[in-house]
Amino acid sequence: MALTAVIEAHGGPEEFKLVDIEIGEPGPNEVRIAHKAVGLNFIDVYQRTGLYPMKLPHAMGMEAAGIIEAVGEGVTHLKVGDRAAYASQPPGSYTEARVMPAAQVCPLPDGISFEEGAAMMLKGMTVEYLFHRTTPLKRGDTVLFHAAAGGVGLIACQWAKSEGITLIGTAGTDEKCQLALDHGATHCINYRTTDWAARVAELTGGAGVDAVMDAVGADTFEGSLDSLKPLGMMISFGNASGPVPPFSVGILGAKGSLKITRPTIFTHIGDHATCQAMAKHLSDKVLAGDVKINIGQRFALKDVAKAHAALEARQTTGSTILEI
């Protein structure tokens, strides 16, 4: 049996229930993993609230790290006793242990702790595809990154610095802006006290940025388009402030033949080999010291509702984990 956080209805953090679930043995192409730490992400909030509907009741969570306890037939990249981490469908990581598909479970190097592994996989592989798989970016390019002091943002700040890319961040307090700067952002703008779009124009001499990386959504969409240089790429990869409202595609032409995409990590990691390559690239960055994983908050599994409340209220910095 494994203590597991589930929801039976969409709604607020109070919908979480802790129940004991029978684990069982892995079938073909599956593993059983005993968790040591679990990561929290905004997609968990979207699923809990129903923005991304799920068939209920369902266990929650998309990310964790632990030790492989059993492997099913056909699994060749992991063995019993291996350290491993993942960010993967289906939801169900808020638990002490689980059986799950093996394809997106990745080896975790000895030099990376279980806590770091749980805190980095979804966020770090998101940064990997943003900088290497979404639009061509090169040394000397400039990107605008919203929520730069969040879990994804602090990894992105370091990643950009390691790649020679200028990153202009936004955050909601001076303290969060300083945190982003300390992690490698070239500039960071307090969006509560400054017209951030005007400041981006000033910082780029009116030229605009090559790409915007935006997980905020509705609140930042229009200003983000206005911050792009002609032929720039708008990457909308989240909805923390709500989904982007419908818009006329013609506006992209009027604003400079802009490009726009709405990627998800799950498309990129759907292919086993690609997922493993992304995870290795991320691990290599961490082991080299280019990226340090900032764990800003830790909660016990029984306090998952408190963790969600803090995440949803934007009261967190860096990554948030559940300790098992």
mmCIF file of C-alpha atoms in Angstrom:
data_model
loop_
_atom_site.group_PDB
_atom_site.id
_atom_site.type_symbol
_atom_site.label_atom_id
_atom_site.label_comp_id
_atom_site.label_asym_id
_atom_site.label_seq_id
_atom_site.Cartn_x
_atom_site.Cartn_y
_atom_site.Cartn_z
ATOM 1 C CA MET A 1 0.000 0.000 0.000
ATOM 2 C CA ALA A 2 1.126 3.564 -0.695
ATOM 3 C CA LEU A 3 -0.228 6.816 0.731
ATOM 4 C CA THR A 4 -1.481 8.800 -2.264
ATOM 5 C CA ALA A 5 -3.053 12.241 -2.835
ATOM 6 C CA VAL A 6 -6.131 12.054 -5.078
ATOM 7 C CA ILE A 7 -8.994 14.323 -6.114
ATOM 8 C CA GLU A 8 -12.588 13.191 -6.604
ATOM 9 C CA ALA A 9 -13.830 16.543 -7.968
ATOM 10 C CA HIS A 10 -12.240 19.547 -9.664
ATOM 11 C CA GLY A 11 -11.856 22.593 -7.448
ATOM 12 C CA GLY A 12 -9.557 24.162 -4.880
ATOM 13 C CA PRO A 13 -6.758 22.640 -2.792
ATOM 14 C CA GLU A 14 -9.353 21.412 -0.312
ATOM 15 C CA GLU A 15 -10.348 18.720 -2.826
ATOM 16 C CA PHE A 16 -7.247 16.661 -2.007
ATOM 17 C CA LYS A 17 -7.798 13.413 -0.131
ATOM 18 C CA LEU A 18 -5.063 11.125 1.190
ATOM 19 C CA VAL A 19 -5.801 7.436 0.651
ATOM 20 C CA ASP A 20 -3.865 4.170 0.731
ATOM 21 C CA ILE A 21 -3.639 2.549 -2.707
ATOM 22 C CA GLU A 22 -2.541 -0.958 -3.634
ATOM 23 C CA ILE A 23 0.559 -0.763 -5.846
ATOM 24 C CA GLY A 24 0.908 -4.157 -7.516
ATOM 25 C CA GLU A 25 3.560 -5.385 -9.936
ATOM 26 C CA PRO A 26 4.685 -3.745 -13.200
ATOM 27 C CA GLY A 27 3.433 -5.167 -16.461
ATOM 28 C CA PRO A 28 5.250 -5.118 -19.823
ATOM 29 C CA ASN A 29 7.120 -1.837 -20.404
ATOM 30 C CA GLU A 30 6.344 -0.634 -16.879
ATOM 31 C CA VAL A 31 8.347 -0.024 -13.696
ATOM 32 C CA ARG A 32 7.533 0.266 -10.017
ATOM 33 C CA ILE A 33 9.309 3.199 -8.412
ATOM 34 C CA ALA A 34 9.531 4.038 -4.694
ATOM 35 C CA HIS A 35 9.530 7.816 -4.438
ATOM 36 C CA LYS A 36 11.997 9.786 -2.341
ATOM 37 C CA ALA A 37 10.763 13.251 -3.389
ATOM 38 C CA VAL A 38 7.953 14.616 -5.577
ATOM 39 C CA GLY A 39 7.848 17.818 -7.638
ATOM 40 C CA LEU A 40 4.976 20.304 -7.910
ATOM 41 C CA ASN A 41 4.182 22.206 -11.108
ATOM 42 C CA PHE A 42 1.541 24.603 -12.388
ATOM 43 C CA ILE A 43 0.125 21.903 -14.639
ATOM 44 C CA ASP A 44 -0.935 20.193 -11.394
ATOM 45 C CA VAL A 45 -3.022 23.265 -10.545
ATOM 46 C CA TYR A 46 -4.565 23.302 -14.028
ATOM 47 C CA GLN A 47 -5.546 19.643 -13.647
ATOM 48 C CA ARG A 48 -6.899 20.100 -10.133
ATOM 49 C CA THR A 49 -9.065 23.088 -11.075
ATOM 50 C CA GLY A 50 -10.365 21.486 -14.263
ATOM 51 C CA LEU A 51 -8.699 23.879 -16.717
ATOM 52 C CA TYR A 52 -7.154 20.661 -18.006
ATOM 53 C CA PRO A 53 -10.007 18.215 -17.276
ATOM 54 C CA MET A 54 -9.259 14.732 -15.988
ATOM 55 C CA LYS A 55 -11.375 11.651 -15.545
ATOM 56 C CA LEU A 56 -12.020 11.511 -11.800
ATOM 57 C CA PRO A 57 -11.231 10.248 -9.239
ATOM 58 C CA HIS A 58 -7.529 10.389 -10.063
ATOM 59 C CA ALA A 59 -4.176 10.544 -8.324
ATOM 60 C CA MET A 60 -2.325 13.802 -8.924
ATOM 61 C CA GLY A 61 1.229 14.872 -9.776
ATOM 62 C CA MET A 62 3.527 14.639 -12.802
ATOM 63 C CA GLU A 63 7.090 14.540 -11.442
ATOM 64 C CA ALA A 64 9.171 12.593 -8.915
ATOM 65 C CA ALA A 65 12.465 10.889 -8.159
ATOM 66 C CA GLY A 66 13.205 7.633 -6.384
ATOM 67 C CA ILE A 67 14.499 4.074 -6.679
ATOM 68 C CA ILE A 68 13.344 1.418 -9.133
ATOM 69 C CA GLU A 69 11.844 -1.492 -7.187
ATOM 70 C CA ALA A 70 10.706 -3.719 -10.072
ATOM 71 C CA VAL A 71 10.795 -3.722 -13.879
ATOM 72 C CA GLY A 72 8.410 -5.309 -16.320
ATOM 73 C CA GLU A 73 9.168 -7.250 -19.463
ATOM 74 C CA GLY A 74 10.685 -5.154 -22.240
ATOM 75 C CA VAL A 75 12.311 -2.515 -20.020
ATOM 76 C CA THR A 76 16.011 -2.308 -20.878
ATOM 77 C CA HIS A 77 17.155 1.184 -19.831
ATOM 78 C CA LEU A 78 16.442 0.700 -16.100
ATOM 79 C CA LYS A 79 17.008 -2.095 -13.585
ATOM 80 C CA VAL A 80 16.083 -2.801 -9.982
ATOM 81 C CA GLY A 81 18.003 -0.530 -7.616
ATOM 82 C CA ASP A 82 18.581 2.258 -10.156
ATOM 83 C CA ARG A 83 18.110 5.861 -9.121
ATOM 84 C CA ALA A 84 15.561 7.435 -11.456
ATOM 85 C CA ALA A 85 13.462 10.526 -12.045
ATOM 86 C CA TYR A 86 10.674 11.519 -14.400
ATOM 87 C CA ALA A 87 8.204 14.118 -15.573
ATOM 88 C CA SER A 88 5.520 12.135 -17.314
ATOM 89 C CA GLN A 89 1.931 11.234 -17.970
ATOM 90 C CA PRO A 90 -0.214 9.829 -16.482
ATOM 91 C CA PRO A 91 -0.692 11.894 -13.308
ATOM 92 C CA GLY A 92 -0.040 10.037 -10.089
ATOM 93 C CA SER A 93 3.299 11.125 -8.600
ATOM 94 C CA TYR A 94 1.859 12.434 -5.297
ATOM 95 C CA THR A 95 2.395 9.048 -3.689
ATOM 96 C CA GLU A 96 4.924 6.957 -1.818
ATOM 97 C CA ALA A 97 5.281 4.512 -4.730
ATOM 98 C CA ARG A 98 3.625 3.706 -8.051
ATOM 99 C CA VAL A 99 3.627 1.494 -11.123
ATOM 100 C CA MET A 100 3.924 3.522 -14.340
ATOM 101 C CA PRO A 101 5.062 3.406 -17.980
ATOM 102 C CA ALA A 102 8.853 3.120 -18.153
ATOM 103 C CA ALA A 103 9.577 5.015 -21.385
ATOM 104 C CA GLN A 104 9.749 8.471 -19.787
ATOM 105 C CA VAL A 105 11.417 7.384 -16.545
ATOM 106 C CA CYS A 106 15.082 8.386 -16.782
ATOM 107 C CA PRO A 107 18.276 7.408 -14.960
ATOM 108 C CA LEU A 108 19.261 9.925 -12.261
ATOM 109 C CA PRO A 109 23.040 10.404 -11.970
ATOM 110 C CA ASP A 110 24.645 9.865 -8.569
ATOM 111 C CA GLY A 111 25.734 13.508 -8.447
ATOM 112 C CA ILE A 112 22.145 14.773 -8.387
ATOM 113 C CA SER A 113 20.063 14.328 -5.215
ATOM 114 C CA PHE A 114 16.558 12.874 -5.215
ATOM 115 C CA GLU A 115 15.246 16.287 -4.126
ATOM 116 C CA GLU A 116 16.981 17.995 -7.051
ATOM 117 C CA GLY A 117 15.755 15.275 -9.402
ATOM 118 C CA ALA A 118 12.158 15.754 -8.305
ATOM 119 C CA ALA A 119 12.487 19.519 -8.594
ATOM 120 C CA MET A 120 14.158 19.667 -11.996
ATOM 121 C CA MET A 121 12.677 17.190 -14.457
ATOM 122 C CA LEU A 122 9.538 18.878 -15.735
ATOM 123 C CA LYS A 123 10.881 22.397 -15.325
ATOM 124 C CA GLY A 124 14.354 21.618 -16.635
ATOM 125 C CA MET A 125 13.212 19.645 -19.666
ATOM 126 C CA THR A 126 10.765 22.473 -20.372
ATOM 127 C CA VAL A 127 13.719 24.878 -20.481
ATOM 128 C CA GLU A 128 15.625 22.408 -22.661
ATOM 129 C CA TYR A 129 12.911 22.370 -25.319
ATOM 130 C CA LEU A 130 12.337 26.133 -25.071
ATOM 131 C CA PHE A 131 15.981 26.893 -25.835
ATOM 132 C CA HIS A 132 16.849 23.993 -28.146
ATOM 133 C CA ARG A 133 13.729 22.548 -29.802
ATOM 134 C CA THR A 134 11.169 25.346 -30.307
ATOM 135 C CA THR A 135 12.856 28.043 -32.377
ATOM 136 C CA PRO A 136 16.501 28.548 -33.409
ATOM 137 C CA LEU A 137 18.332 30.556 -30.746
ATOM 138 C CA LYS A 138 22.014 31.396 -30.764
ATOM 139 C CA ARG A 139 24.613 33.161 -28.672
ATOM 140 C CA GLY A 140 23.866 36.896 -28.638
ATOM 141 C CA ASP A 141 20.088 36.527 -29.064
ATOM 142 C CA THR A 142 17.694 38.127 -26.578
ATOM 143 C CA VAL A 143 14.656 36.507 -24.987
ATOM 144 C CA LEU A 144 11.941 37.853 -22.703
ATOM 145 C CA PHE A 145 11.018 35.399 -19.953
ATOM 146 C CA HIS A 146 7.985 35.996 -17.752
ATOM 147 C CA ALA A 147 7.863 34.700 -14.154
ATOM 148 C CA ALA A 148 11.651 34.589 -14.141
ATOM 149 C CA ALA A 149 11.860 33.802 -10.409
ATOM 150 C CA GLY A 150 9.692 30.694 -10.625
ATOM 151 C CA GLY A 151 10.886 27.111 -10.863
ATOM 152 C CA VAL A 152 11.148 27.146 -14.664
ATOM 153 C CA GLY A 153 12.363 30.729 -14.683
ATOM 154 C CA LEU A 154 15.378 30.272 -12.412
ATOM 155 C CA ILE A 155 16.538 27.340 -14.525
ATOM 156 C CA ALA A 156 15.967 29.411 -17.681
ATOM 157 C CA CYS A 157 18.024 32.315 -16.305
ATOM 158 C CA GLN A 158 20.992 30.009 -15.720
ATOM 159 C CA TRP A 159 20.517 28.150 -18.994
ATOM 160 C CA ALA A 160 20.464 31.394 -20.971
ATOM 161 C CA LYS A 161 23.638 32.626 -19.287
ATOM 162 C CA SER A 162 25.410 29.345 -20.034
ATOM 163 C CA GLU A 163 24.409 29.645 -23.708
ATOM 164 C CA GLY A 164 25.421 33.310 -24.093
ATOM 165 C CA ILE A 165 21.813 34.436 -24.526
ATOM 166 C CA THR A 166 20.558 37.719 -23.043
ATOM 167 C CA LEU A 167 17.523 37.043 -20.836
ATOM 168 C CA ILE A 168 15.191 39.853 -19.806
ATOM 169 C CA GLY A 169 12.984 38.582 -16.996
ATOM 170 C CA THR A 170 9.832 39.829 -15.317
ATOM 171 C CA ALA A 171 8.748 39.160 -11.735
ATOM 172 C CA GLY A 172 6.283 40.576 -9.216
ATOM 173 C CA THR A 173 8.590 41.934 -6.490
ATOM 174 C CA ASP A 174 12.000 43.534 -6.269
ATOM 175 C CA GLU A 175 13.157 40.536 -4.229
ATOM 176 C CA LYS A 176 12.081 38.114 -6.951
ATOM 177 C CA CYS A 177 13.785 40.286 -9.573
ATOM 178 C CA GLN A 178 17.009 40.143 -7.579
ATOM 179 C CA LEU A 179 16.682 36.361 -7.324
ATOM 180 C CA ALA A 180 16.406 36.118 -11.125
ATOM 181 C CA LEU A 181 19.442 38.385 -11.530
ATOM 182 C CA ASP A 182 21.394 36.275 -9.046
ATOM 183 C CA HIS A 183 20.610 33.227 -11.207
ATOM 184 C CA GLY A 184 21.866 34.754 -14.455
ATOM 185 C CA ALA A 185 19.165 37.009 -15.866
ATOM 186 C CA THR A 186 20.707 39.998 -17.657
ATOM 187 C CA HIS A 187 17.835 42.280 -16.617
ATOM 188 C CA CYS A 188 14.675 41.743 -14.568
ATOM 189 C CA ILE A 189 11.646 44.038 -14.482
ATOM 190 C CA ASN A 190 9.170 44.363 -11.612
ATOM 191 C CA TYR A 191 5.913 44.218 -13.545
ATOM 192 C CA ARG A 192 3.942 45.646 -10.606
ATOM 193 C CA THR A 193 5.894 48.906 -10.515
ATOM 194 C CA THR A 194 7.136 49.288 -14.099
ATOM 195 C CA ASP A 195 5.569 49.291 -17.576
ATOM 196 C CA TRP A 196 7.473 46.172 -18.504
ATOM 197 C CA ALA A 197 6.734 46.309 -22.245
ATOM 198 C CA ALA A 198 8.062 49.880 -22.414
ATOM 199 C CA ARG A 199 11.123 48.841 -20.445
ATOM 200 C CA VAL A 200 11.793 45.916 -22.804
ATOM 201 C CA ALA A 201 11.646 48.358 -25.721
ATOM 202 C CA GLU A 202 14.117 50.617 -23.901
ATOM 203 C CA LEU A 203 16.495 47.762 -23.083
ATOM 204 C CA THR A 204 16.523 46.573 -26.709
ATOM 205 C CA GLY A 205 16.858 50.044 -28.221
ATOM 206 C CA GLY A 206 13.401 49.648 -29.744
ATOM 207 C CA ALA A 207 14.415 46.528 -31.662
ATOM 208 C CA GLY A 208 12.478 44.019 -29.576
ATOM 209 C CA VAL A 209 13.445 40.482 -28.539
ATOM 210 C CA ASP A 210 14.003 37.396 -30.650
ATOM 211 C CA ALA A 211 11.624 35.253 -28.590
ATOM 212 C CA VAL A 212 9.184 35.553 -25.705
ATOM 213 C CA MET A 213 8.806 32.601 -23.324
ATOM 214 C CA ASP A 214 5.505 33.097 -21.546
ATOM 215 C CA ALA A 215 3.820 30.784 -19.039
ATOM 216 C CA VAL A 216 1.674 33.563 -17.538
ATOM 217 C CA GLY A 217 -0.927 33.674 -20.313
ATOM 218 C CA ALA A 218 -3.761 36.195 -20.433
ATOM 219 C CA ASP A 219 -2.126 39.021 -18.458
ATOM 220 C CA THR A 220 1.049 39.209 -20.544
ATOM 221 C CA PHE A 221 0.003 38.115 -24.027
ATOM 222 C CA GLU A 222 -0.566 41.462 -25.722
ATOM 223 C CA GLY A 223 2.519 43.105 -24.244
ATOM 224 C CA SER A 224 4.565 40.067 -25.206
ATOM 225 C CA LEU A 225 3.579 40.389 -28.857
ATOM 226 C CA ASP A 226 4.512 44.071 -28.728
ATOM 227 C CA SER A 227 7.937 43.162 -27.316
ATOM 228 C CA LEU A 228 8.955 40.981 -30.264
ATOM 229 C CA LYS A 229 11.141 42.102 -33.139
ATOM 230 C CA PRO A 230 9.816 41.449 -36.671
ATOM 231 C CA LEU A 231 9.748 37.696 -37.398
ATOM 232 C CA GLY A 232 10.083 37.027 -33.656
ATOM 233 C CA MET A 233 8.659 33.935 -31.965
ATOM 234 C CA MET A 234 5.974 34.041 -29.281
ATOM 235 C CA ILE A 235 6.189 30.858 -27.179
ATOM 236 C CA SER A 236 3.088 30.536 -25.005
ATOM 237 C CA PHE A 237 3.663 27.527 -22.747
ATOM 238 C CA GLY A 238 1.375 28.122 -19.765
ATOM 239 C CA ASN A 239 -1.672 29.894 -18.334
ATOM 240 C CA ALA A 240 -0.853 30.967 -14.765
ATOM 241 C CA SER A 241 -3.081 34.061 -15.080
ATOM 242 C CA GLY A 242 -5.704 32.290 -17.200
ATOM 243 C CA PRO A 243 -5.823 31.125 -20.824
ATOM 244 C CA VAL A 244 -4.990 33.500 -23.655
ATOM 245 C CA PRO A 245 -8.289 34.806 -25.109
ATOM 246 C CA PRO A 246 -9.141 34.246 -28.776
ATOM 247 C CA PHE A 247 -7.416 36.672 -31.141
ATOM 248 C CA SER A 248 -7.329 37.438 -34.847
ATOM 249 C CA VAL A 249 -4.387 35.735 -36.503
ATOM 250 C CA GLY A 250 -4.021 38.826 -38.697
ATOM 251 C CA ILE A 251 -2.562 40.707 -35.747
ATOM 252 C CA LEU A 252 0.624 38.659 -36.141
ATOM 253 C CA GLY A 253 1.139 40.114 -39.598
ATOM 254 C CA ALA A 254 0.348 43.646 -38.485
ATOM 255 C CA LYS A 255 2.895 43.448 -35.666
ATOM 256 C CA GLY A 256 5.778 42.269 -37.864
ATOM 257 C CA SER A 257 5.065 38.843 -39.358
ATOM 258 C CA LEU A 258 5.356 37.284 -35.921
ATOM 259 C CA LYS A 259 5.303 33.561 -35.238
ATOM 260 C CA ILE A 260 3.446 31.908 -32.374
ATOM 261 C CA THR A 261 3.454 28.409 -30.902
ATOM 262 C CA ARG A 262 1.807 26.650 -27.969
ATOM 263 C CA PRO A 263 4.140 23.735 -27.145
ATOM 264 C CA THR A 264 3.883 21.195 -24.354
ATOM 265 C CA ILE A 265 6.626 19.124 -22.811
ATOM 266 C CA PHE A 266 4.576 15.973 -23.368
ATOM 267 C CA THR A 267 4.813 16.283 -27.153
ATOM 268 C CA HIS A 268 8.587 16.502 -26.913
ATOM 269 C CA ILE A 269 9.035 13.629 -24.465
ATOM 270 C CA GLY A 270 6.488 11.393 -26.183
ATOM 271 C CA ASP A 271 9.341 9.760 -28.074
ATOM 272 C CA HIS A 272 11.413 7.598 -25.704
ATOM 273 C CA ALA A 273 14.795 8.419 -27.252
ATOM 274 C CA THR A 274 14.078 12.161 -27.327
ATOM 275 C CA CYS A 275 12.955 12.116 -23.702
ATOM 276 C CA GLN A 276 16.100 10.330 -22.585
ATOM 277 C CA ALA A 277 18.283 12.746 -24.583
ATOM 278 C CA MET A 278 16.539 15.773 -23.049
ATOM 279 C CA ALA A 279 16.964 14.376 -19.544
ATOM 280 C CA LYS A 280 20.659 13.680 -20.168
ATOM 281 C CA HIS A 281 21.201 17.206 -21.535
ATOM 282 C CA LEU A 282 19.572 18.602 -18.389
ATOM 283 C CA SER A 283 21.581 16.340 -16.079
ATOM 284 C CA ASP A 284 24.793 17.306 -17.866
ATOM 285 C CA LYS A 285 24.000 20.996 -17.284
ATOM 286 C CA VAL A 286 23.405 20.358 -13.589
ATOM 287 C CA LEU A 287 26.501 18.174 -13.138
ATOM 288 C CA ALA A 288 28.638 20.786 -14.920
ATOM 289 C CA GLY A 289 27.422 23.471 -12.522
ATOM 290 C CA ASP A 290 25.800 25.523 -15.282
ATOM 291 C CA VAL A 291 22.403 25.018 -13.646
ATOM 292 C CA LYS A 292 21.761 24.774 -9.913
ATOM 293 C CA ILE A 293 18.300 23.649 -8.828
ATOM 294 C CA ASN A 294 16.707 26.107 -6.405
ATOM 295 C CA ILE A 295 14.269 24.383 -4.042
ATOM 296 C CA GLY A 296 12.384 27.250 -2.455
ATOM 297 C CA GLN A 297 9.715 25.291 -0.580
ATOM 298 C CA ARG A 298 9.369 21.833 0.960
ATOM 299 C CA PHE A 299 6.138 20.276 2.225
ATOM 300 C CA ALA A 300 5.203 16.892 3.616
ATOM 301 C CA LEU A 301 2.944 14.750 1.422
ATOM 302 C CA LYS A 302 0.121 15.226 3.955
ATOM 303 C CA ASP A 303 0.390 18.998 3.418
ATOM 304 C CA VAL A 304 -0.128 18.882 -0.354
ATOM 305 C CA ALA A 305 -3.156 21.210 -0.109
ATOM 306 C CA LYS A 306 -1.004 23.870 1.577
ATOM 307 C CA ALA A 307 1.610 23.430 -1.135
ATOM 308 C CA HIS A 308 -0.971 23.955 -3.873
ATOM 309 C CA ALA A 309 -2.395 27.032 -2.154
ATOM 310 C CA ALA A 310 1.060 28.623 -2.009
ATOM 311 C CA LEU A 311 1.832 27.727 -5.628
ATOM 312 C CA GLU A 312 -1.480 29.071 -6.919
ATOM 313 C CA ALA A 313 -1.118 32.324 -4.957
ATOM 314 C CA ARG A 314 2.323 32.902 -6.521
ATOM 315 C CA GLN A 315 3.871 32.853 -3.065
ATOM 316 C CA THR A 316 6.663 30.504 -4.132
ATOM 317 C CA THR A 317 10.105 30.969 -5.625
ATOM 318 C CA GLY A 318 12.124 28.339 -7.396
ATOM 319 C CA SER A 319 10.881 24.760 -7.222
ATOM 320 C CA THR A 320 8.492 23.232 -4.688
ATOM 321 C CA ILE A 321 8.755 19.600 -3.571
ATOM 322 C CA LEU A 322 6.895 17.126 -1.416
ATOM 323 C CA GLU A 323 9.163 15.132 0.861
ATOM 324 C CA ILE A 324 8.301 11.442 1.140
#
